Coordinates of C-alpha atoms and ligand atoms in Angstrom, one line a residue:
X188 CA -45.2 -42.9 70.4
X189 CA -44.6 -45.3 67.0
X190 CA -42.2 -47.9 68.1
X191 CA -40.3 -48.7 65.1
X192 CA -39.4 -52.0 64.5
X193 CA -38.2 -52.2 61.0
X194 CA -36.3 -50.0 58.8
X195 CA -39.5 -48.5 56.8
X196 CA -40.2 -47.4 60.2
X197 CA -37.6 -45.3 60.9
X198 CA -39.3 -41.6 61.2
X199 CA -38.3 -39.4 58.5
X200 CA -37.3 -36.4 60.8
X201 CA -37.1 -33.0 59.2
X202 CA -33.2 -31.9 60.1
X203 CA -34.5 -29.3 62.0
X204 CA -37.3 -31.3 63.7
X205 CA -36.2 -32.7 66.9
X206 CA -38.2 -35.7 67.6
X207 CA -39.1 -36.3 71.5
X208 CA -39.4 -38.6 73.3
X209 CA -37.3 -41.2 71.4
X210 CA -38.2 -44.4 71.6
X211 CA -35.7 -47.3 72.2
X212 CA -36.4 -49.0 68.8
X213 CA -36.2 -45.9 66.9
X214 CA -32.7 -45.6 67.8
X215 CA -32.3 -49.2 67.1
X216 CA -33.6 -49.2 63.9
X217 CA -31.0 -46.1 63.4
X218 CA -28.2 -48.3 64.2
X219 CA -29.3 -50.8 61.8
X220 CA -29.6 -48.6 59.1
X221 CA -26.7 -49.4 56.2
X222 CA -23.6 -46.9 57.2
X223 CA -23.3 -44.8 54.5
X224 CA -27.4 -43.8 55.2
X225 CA -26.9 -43.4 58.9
X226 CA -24.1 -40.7 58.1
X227 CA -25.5 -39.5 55.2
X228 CA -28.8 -38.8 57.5
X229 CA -26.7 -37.3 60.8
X230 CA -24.5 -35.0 58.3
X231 CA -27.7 -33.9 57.2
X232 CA -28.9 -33.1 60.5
X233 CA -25.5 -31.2 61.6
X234 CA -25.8 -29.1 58.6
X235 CA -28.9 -27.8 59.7
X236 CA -27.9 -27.0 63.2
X237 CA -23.6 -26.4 63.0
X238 CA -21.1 -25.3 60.3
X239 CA -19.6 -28.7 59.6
X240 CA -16.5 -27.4 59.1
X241 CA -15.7 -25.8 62.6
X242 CA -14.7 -28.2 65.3
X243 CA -14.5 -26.9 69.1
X244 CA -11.4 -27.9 70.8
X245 CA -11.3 -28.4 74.9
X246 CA -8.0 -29.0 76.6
X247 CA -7.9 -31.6 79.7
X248 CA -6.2 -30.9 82.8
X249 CA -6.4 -33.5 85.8
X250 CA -5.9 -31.3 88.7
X251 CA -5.9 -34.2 91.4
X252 CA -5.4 -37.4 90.4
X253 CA -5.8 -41.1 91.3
X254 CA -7.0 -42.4 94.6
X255 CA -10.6 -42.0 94.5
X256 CA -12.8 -44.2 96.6
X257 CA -15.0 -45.9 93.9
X258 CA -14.6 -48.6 91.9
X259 CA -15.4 -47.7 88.3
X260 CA -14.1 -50.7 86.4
X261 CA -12.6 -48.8 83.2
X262 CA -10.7 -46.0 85.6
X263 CA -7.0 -45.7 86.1
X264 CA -7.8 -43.9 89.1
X265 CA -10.1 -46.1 91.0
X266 CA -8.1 -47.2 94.6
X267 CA -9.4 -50.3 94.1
X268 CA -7.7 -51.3 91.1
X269 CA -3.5 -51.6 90.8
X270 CA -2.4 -49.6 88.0
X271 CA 0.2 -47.2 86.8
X272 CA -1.2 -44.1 87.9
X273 CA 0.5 -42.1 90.5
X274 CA -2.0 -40.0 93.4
X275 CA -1.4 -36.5 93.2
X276 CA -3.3 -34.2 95.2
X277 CA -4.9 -30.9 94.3
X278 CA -2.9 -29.3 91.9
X279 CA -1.5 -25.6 93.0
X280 CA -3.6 -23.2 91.3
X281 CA -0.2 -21.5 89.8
X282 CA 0.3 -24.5 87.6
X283 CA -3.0 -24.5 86.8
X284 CA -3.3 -21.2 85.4
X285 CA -0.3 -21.7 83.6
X286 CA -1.9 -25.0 82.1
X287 CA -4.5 -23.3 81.3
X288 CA -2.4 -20.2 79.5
X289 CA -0.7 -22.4 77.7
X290 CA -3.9 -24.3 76.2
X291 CA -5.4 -21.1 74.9
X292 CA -2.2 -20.1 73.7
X293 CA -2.1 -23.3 71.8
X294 CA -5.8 -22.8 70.2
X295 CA -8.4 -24.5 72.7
X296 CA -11.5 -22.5 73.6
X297 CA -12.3 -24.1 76.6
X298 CA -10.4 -25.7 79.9
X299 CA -11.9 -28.6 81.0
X300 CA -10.4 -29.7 85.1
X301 CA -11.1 -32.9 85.9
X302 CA -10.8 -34.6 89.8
X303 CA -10.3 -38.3 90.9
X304 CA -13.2 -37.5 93.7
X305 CA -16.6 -39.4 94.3
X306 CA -17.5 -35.7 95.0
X307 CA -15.8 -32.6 96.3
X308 CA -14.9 -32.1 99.6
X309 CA -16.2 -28.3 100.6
X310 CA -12.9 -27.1 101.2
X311 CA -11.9 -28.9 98.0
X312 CA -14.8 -27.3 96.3
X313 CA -13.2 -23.5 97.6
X314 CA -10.0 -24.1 95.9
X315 CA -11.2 -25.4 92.5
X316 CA -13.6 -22.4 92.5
X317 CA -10.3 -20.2 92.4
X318 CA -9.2 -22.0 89.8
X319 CA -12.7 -21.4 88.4
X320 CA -12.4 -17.9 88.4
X321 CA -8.9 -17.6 87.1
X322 CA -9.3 -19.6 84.2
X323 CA -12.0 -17.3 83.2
X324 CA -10.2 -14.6 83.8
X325 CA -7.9 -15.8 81.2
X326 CA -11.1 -15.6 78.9
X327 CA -11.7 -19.4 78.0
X328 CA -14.7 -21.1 79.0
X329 CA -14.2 -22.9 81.8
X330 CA -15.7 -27.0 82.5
X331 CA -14.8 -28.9 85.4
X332 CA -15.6 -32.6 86.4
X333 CA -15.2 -33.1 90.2
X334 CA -17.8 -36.2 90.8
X335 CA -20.8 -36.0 92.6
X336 CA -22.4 -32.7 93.9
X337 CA -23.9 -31.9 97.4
X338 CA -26.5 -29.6 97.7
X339 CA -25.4 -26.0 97.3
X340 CA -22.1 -26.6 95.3
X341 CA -23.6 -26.6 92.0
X342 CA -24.7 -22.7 92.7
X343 CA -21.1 -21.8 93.7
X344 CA -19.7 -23.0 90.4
X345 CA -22.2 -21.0 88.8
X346 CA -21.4 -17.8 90.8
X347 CA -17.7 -18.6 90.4
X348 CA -18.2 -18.4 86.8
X349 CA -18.8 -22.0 85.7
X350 CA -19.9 -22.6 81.8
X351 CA -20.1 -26.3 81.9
X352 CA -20.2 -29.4 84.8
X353 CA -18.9 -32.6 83.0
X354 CA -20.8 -35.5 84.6
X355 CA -21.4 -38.6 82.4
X356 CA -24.1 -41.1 82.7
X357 CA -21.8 -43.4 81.3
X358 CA -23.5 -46.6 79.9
X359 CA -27.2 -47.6 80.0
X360 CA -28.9 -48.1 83.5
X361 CA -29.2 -52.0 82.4
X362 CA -25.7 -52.9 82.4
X363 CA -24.2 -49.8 84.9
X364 CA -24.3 -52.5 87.8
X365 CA -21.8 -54.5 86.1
X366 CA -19.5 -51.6 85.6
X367 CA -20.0 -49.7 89.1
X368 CA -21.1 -51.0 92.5
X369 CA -20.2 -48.1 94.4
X370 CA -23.2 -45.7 93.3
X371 CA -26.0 -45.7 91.2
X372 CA -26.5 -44.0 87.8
X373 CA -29.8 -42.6 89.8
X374 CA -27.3 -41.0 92.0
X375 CA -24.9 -39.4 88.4
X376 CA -28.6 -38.4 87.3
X377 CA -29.3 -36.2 90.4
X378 CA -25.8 -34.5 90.4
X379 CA -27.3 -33.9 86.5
X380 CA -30.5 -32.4 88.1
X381 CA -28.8 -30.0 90.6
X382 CA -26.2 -28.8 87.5
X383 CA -29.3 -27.9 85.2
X384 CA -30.9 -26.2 88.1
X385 CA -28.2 -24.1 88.8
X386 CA -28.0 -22.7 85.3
X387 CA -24.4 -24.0 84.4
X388 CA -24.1 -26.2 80.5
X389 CA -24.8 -29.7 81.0
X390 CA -22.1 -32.1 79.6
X391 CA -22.8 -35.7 79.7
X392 CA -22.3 -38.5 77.9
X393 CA -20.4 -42.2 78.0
X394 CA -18.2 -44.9 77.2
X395 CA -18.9 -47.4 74.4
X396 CA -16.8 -50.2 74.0
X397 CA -16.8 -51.7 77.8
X398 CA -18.6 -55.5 76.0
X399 CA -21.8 -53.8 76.5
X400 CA -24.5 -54.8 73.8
X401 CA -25.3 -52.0 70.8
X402 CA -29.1 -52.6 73.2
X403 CA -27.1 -50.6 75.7
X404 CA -25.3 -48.3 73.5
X405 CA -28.8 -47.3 71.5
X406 CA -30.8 -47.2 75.6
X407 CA -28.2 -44.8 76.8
X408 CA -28.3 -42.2 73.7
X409 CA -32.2 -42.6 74.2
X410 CA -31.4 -41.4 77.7
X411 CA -29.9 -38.5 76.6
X412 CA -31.7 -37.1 73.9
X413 CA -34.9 -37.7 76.2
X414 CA -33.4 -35.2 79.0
X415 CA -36.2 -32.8 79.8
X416 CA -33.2 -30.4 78.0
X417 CA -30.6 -32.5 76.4
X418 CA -27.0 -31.7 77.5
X419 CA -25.5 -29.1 75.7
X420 CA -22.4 -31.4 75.0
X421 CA -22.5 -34.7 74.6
X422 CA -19.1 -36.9 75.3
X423 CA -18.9 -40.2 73.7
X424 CA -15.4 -42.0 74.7
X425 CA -14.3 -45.4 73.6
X426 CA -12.8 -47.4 76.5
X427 CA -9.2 -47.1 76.8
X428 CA -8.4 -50.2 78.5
X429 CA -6.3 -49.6 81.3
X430 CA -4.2 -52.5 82.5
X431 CA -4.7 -53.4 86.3
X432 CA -8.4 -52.8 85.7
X433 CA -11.3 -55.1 85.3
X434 CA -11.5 -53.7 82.0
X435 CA -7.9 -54.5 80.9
X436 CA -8.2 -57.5 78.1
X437 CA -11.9 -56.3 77.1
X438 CA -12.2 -56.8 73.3
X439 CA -12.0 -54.0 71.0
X440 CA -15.5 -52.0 69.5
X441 CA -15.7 -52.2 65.7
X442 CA -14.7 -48.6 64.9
X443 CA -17.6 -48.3 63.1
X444 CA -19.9 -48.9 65.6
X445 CA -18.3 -46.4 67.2
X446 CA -19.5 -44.1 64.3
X447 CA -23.2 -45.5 64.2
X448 CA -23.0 -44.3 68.4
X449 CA -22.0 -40.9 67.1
X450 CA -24.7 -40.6 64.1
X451 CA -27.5 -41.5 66.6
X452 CA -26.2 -38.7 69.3
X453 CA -26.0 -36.6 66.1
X454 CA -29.4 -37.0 65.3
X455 CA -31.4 -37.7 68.5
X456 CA -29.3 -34.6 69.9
X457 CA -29.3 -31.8 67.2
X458 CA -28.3 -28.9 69.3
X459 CA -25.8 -30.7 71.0
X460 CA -22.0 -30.5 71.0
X461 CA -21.1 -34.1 69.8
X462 CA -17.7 -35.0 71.2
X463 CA -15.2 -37.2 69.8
X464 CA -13.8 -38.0 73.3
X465 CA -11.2 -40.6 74.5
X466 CA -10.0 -43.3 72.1
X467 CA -8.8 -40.8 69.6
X468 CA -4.9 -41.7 70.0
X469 CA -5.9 -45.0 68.8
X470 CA -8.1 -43.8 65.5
X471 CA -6.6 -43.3 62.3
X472 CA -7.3 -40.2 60.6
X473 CA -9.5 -41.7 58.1
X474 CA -11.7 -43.0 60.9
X475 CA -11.7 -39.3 62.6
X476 CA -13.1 -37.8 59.8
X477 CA -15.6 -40.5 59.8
X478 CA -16.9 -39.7 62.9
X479 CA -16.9 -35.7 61.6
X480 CA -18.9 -36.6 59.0
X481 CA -21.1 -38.5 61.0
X482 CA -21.4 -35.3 63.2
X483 CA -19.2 -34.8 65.9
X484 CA -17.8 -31.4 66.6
X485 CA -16.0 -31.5 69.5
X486 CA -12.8 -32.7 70.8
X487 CA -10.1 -33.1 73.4
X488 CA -6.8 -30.7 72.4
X489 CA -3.5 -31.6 73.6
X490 CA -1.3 -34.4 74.4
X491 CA -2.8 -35.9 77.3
X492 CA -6.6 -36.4 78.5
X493 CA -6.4 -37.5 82.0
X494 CA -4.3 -39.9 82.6
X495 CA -3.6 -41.4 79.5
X496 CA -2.5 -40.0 75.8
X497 CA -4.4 -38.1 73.2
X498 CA -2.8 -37.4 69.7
X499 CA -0.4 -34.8 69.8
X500 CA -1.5 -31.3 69.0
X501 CA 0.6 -31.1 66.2
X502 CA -1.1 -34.2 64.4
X503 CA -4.2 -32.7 65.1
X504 CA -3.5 -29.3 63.7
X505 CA -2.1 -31.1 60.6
X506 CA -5.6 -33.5 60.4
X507 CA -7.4 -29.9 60.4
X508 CA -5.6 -28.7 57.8
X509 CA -6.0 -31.5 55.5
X510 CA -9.7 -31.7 56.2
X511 CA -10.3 -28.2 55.5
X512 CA -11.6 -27.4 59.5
X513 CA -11.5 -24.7 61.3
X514 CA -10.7 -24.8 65.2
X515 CA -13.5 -22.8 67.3
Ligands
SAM606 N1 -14.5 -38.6 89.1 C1 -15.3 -37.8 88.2 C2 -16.4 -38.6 87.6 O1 -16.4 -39.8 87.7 O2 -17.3 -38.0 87.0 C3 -14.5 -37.1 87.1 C4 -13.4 -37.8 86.5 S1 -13.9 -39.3 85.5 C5 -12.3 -39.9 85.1 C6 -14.5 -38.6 84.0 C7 -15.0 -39.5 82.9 O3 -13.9 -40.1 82.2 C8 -15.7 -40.8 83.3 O4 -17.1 -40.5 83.6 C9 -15.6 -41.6 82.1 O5 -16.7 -41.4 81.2 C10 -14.3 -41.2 81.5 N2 -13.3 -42.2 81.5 C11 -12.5 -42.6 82.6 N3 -11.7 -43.6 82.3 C12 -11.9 -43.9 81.0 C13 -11.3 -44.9 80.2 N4 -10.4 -45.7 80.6 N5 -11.7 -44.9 78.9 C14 -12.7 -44.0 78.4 N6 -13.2 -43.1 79.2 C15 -12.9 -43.0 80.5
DTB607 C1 -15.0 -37.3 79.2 O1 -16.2 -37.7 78.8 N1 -13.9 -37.8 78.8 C2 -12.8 -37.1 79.5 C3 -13.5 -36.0 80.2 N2 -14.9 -36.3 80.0 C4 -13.1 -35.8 81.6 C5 -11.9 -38.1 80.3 C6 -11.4 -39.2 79.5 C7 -10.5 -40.0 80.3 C8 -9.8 -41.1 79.6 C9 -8.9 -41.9 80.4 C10 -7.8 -41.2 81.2 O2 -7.1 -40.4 80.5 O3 -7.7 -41.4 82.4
SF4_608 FE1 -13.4 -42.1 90.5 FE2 -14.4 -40.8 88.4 FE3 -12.6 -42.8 88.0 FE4 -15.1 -43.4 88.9 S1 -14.5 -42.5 86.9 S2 -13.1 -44.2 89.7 S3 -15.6 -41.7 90.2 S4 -12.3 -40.8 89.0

């Protein structure tokens, strides 16, 4: 594989061609790359690949919340860390459904349900399978994000109806140890395995933003887009630093590196959904449509992600209308 270790050796990729396996300094020398190139080179590649004018839209839901055993340092709902997140246990699947009624009423193609867990319990597992089914009863696609997966669960998500398992990989193998303690990125990337085997969309992805360096940022895209199959969606959040978390007083990402990290998902991943995930409350417009241009086309709909705020749906709507985009 060329390494690249200058600009003039950055591969000139045909949109359509995807080029595997990337190397770490390719990606590198994609994040050096002067801005407007970089986005003029991803829009390039989602043109090829998307309409660049439809956005898919997935509303949140967290159906059990707080208390989880591990000690993720940017999570409001680590145990371990004192913050202003309540514990709720496993939401009755009435209010779910009606959640979930009133996000496709509202626009969103998808219902994403998202548990505070290190993994699910089996008995757990039977009740979020219901809710599973009944979402797709409603006719959305359905994603949920429940933690780590013992063997056998993955297939009864499929056969409950499953589209997509959310699981991210969430910063580069290098510099998870600082973040977690509690598992291993080796243990995220077998949950991945067992997902994929079982036939149901991968969605993975990270956080950016956590004082990792852009060597991190550029390793973990490399890790995606070099996937035996690439995730069908690719999440990238900003850190929304939670107070009572190690994570509280980190300093703030230069938005645009924040677009660089979406141009190289853009065009290490070509196929992929790109998703503009959490940090969106805090992004102006202008900056939105940045990262649109820059090729993501996927978002979170609705007023609340998890546990903390997402822009209103109205702004949103409004943002689509003046950019001319059409919700799918
Ligand atoms: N417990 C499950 C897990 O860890 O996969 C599911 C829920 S967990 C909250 C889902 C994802 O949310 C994490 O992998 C992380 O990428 C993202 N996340 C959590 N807290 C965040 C924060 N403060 N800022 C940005 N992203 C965050
Ligand atoms: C993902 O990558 N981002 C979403 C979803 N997958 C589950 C979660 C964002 C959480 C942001 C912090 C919070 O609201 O607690
Ligand atoms: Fe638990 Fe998931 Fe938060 Fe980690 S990210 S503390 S596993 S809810």
């Amino acid at each position: 594989m060329q390494q690249a270790s200058s600009l003039a050796a950055v591969p000139a990729v045909s949109p359509t061609e995807a080029v595997r396996p990337w190397a770490l300094a390719e990606v590198l020398a994609l994040y050096d790359l002067p801005l407007i190139d970089l986005v003029w080179r991803a829009q390039g590649v989602h043109r090829e690949n998307f309409d660049p004018n439809a956005i898919q839209r997935s509303t949140l839901l967290s159906v059990k919340t707080g208390g989880c055993s591990e000690d993720c340092s940017y999570c409001s709902q680590s145990a371990r860390y004192d913050t202003d997140t309540e514990r709720e246990r496993l939401m009755p699947l009435d209010q779910v459904i009606a959640a979930a009624q009133a996000a496709k009423a509202k626009g969103a193609s998808r219902f994403c349900m998202g548990a505070a867990w290190k993994g699910p319990k089996d008995n757990d597992l039977d009740r979020v399978l219901d809710m599973v089914r009944e979402v797709k009863a409603l006719g959305m696609q359905t994603c949920v994000t429940l933690g780590m997966l013992k063997e056998g669960q993955a297939e009864k998500l499929k056969d409950a109806g499953l589209d997509y398992y959310n699981h991210n990989l969430d910063t580069d193998k290098e510099f998870y140890g600082q973040v977690i303690k509690t598992h291993t990125q080796d243990d995220r990337l077998d949950t991945l395995d067992q997902v994929r085997d079982a036939g149901i969309n991968v969605c993975s992805g990270g956080i950016i933003g956590m004082g990792e360096s852009r060597k991190n940022r550029a390793a973990l895209i490399v890790q995606l887009a070099n996937m035996p199959q690439p995730p069908e969606s690719v999440p990238i959040n900003n850190l929304v630093p939670i107070p009572g978390t190690p994570m509280a007083d980190t300093a703030r990402l230069d938005p645009f590196e924040f677009v660089r990290t979406i141009a190289a998902a853009r065009i290490t991943m070509p196929k992929s959904w790109v998703r503009l995930s959490a940090g969106r409350q805090e992004m102006s417009d202008e900056l939105q449509a940045l990262c649109f241009l820059a090729g993501a086309n996927s978002m979170f709909y609705g007023d609340f992600l998890l546990t903390t705020g997402n822009p209103d749906a109205d702004r949103d709507d409004a943002l689509f209308a003046r950019l001319g985009i059409k919700a799918i």
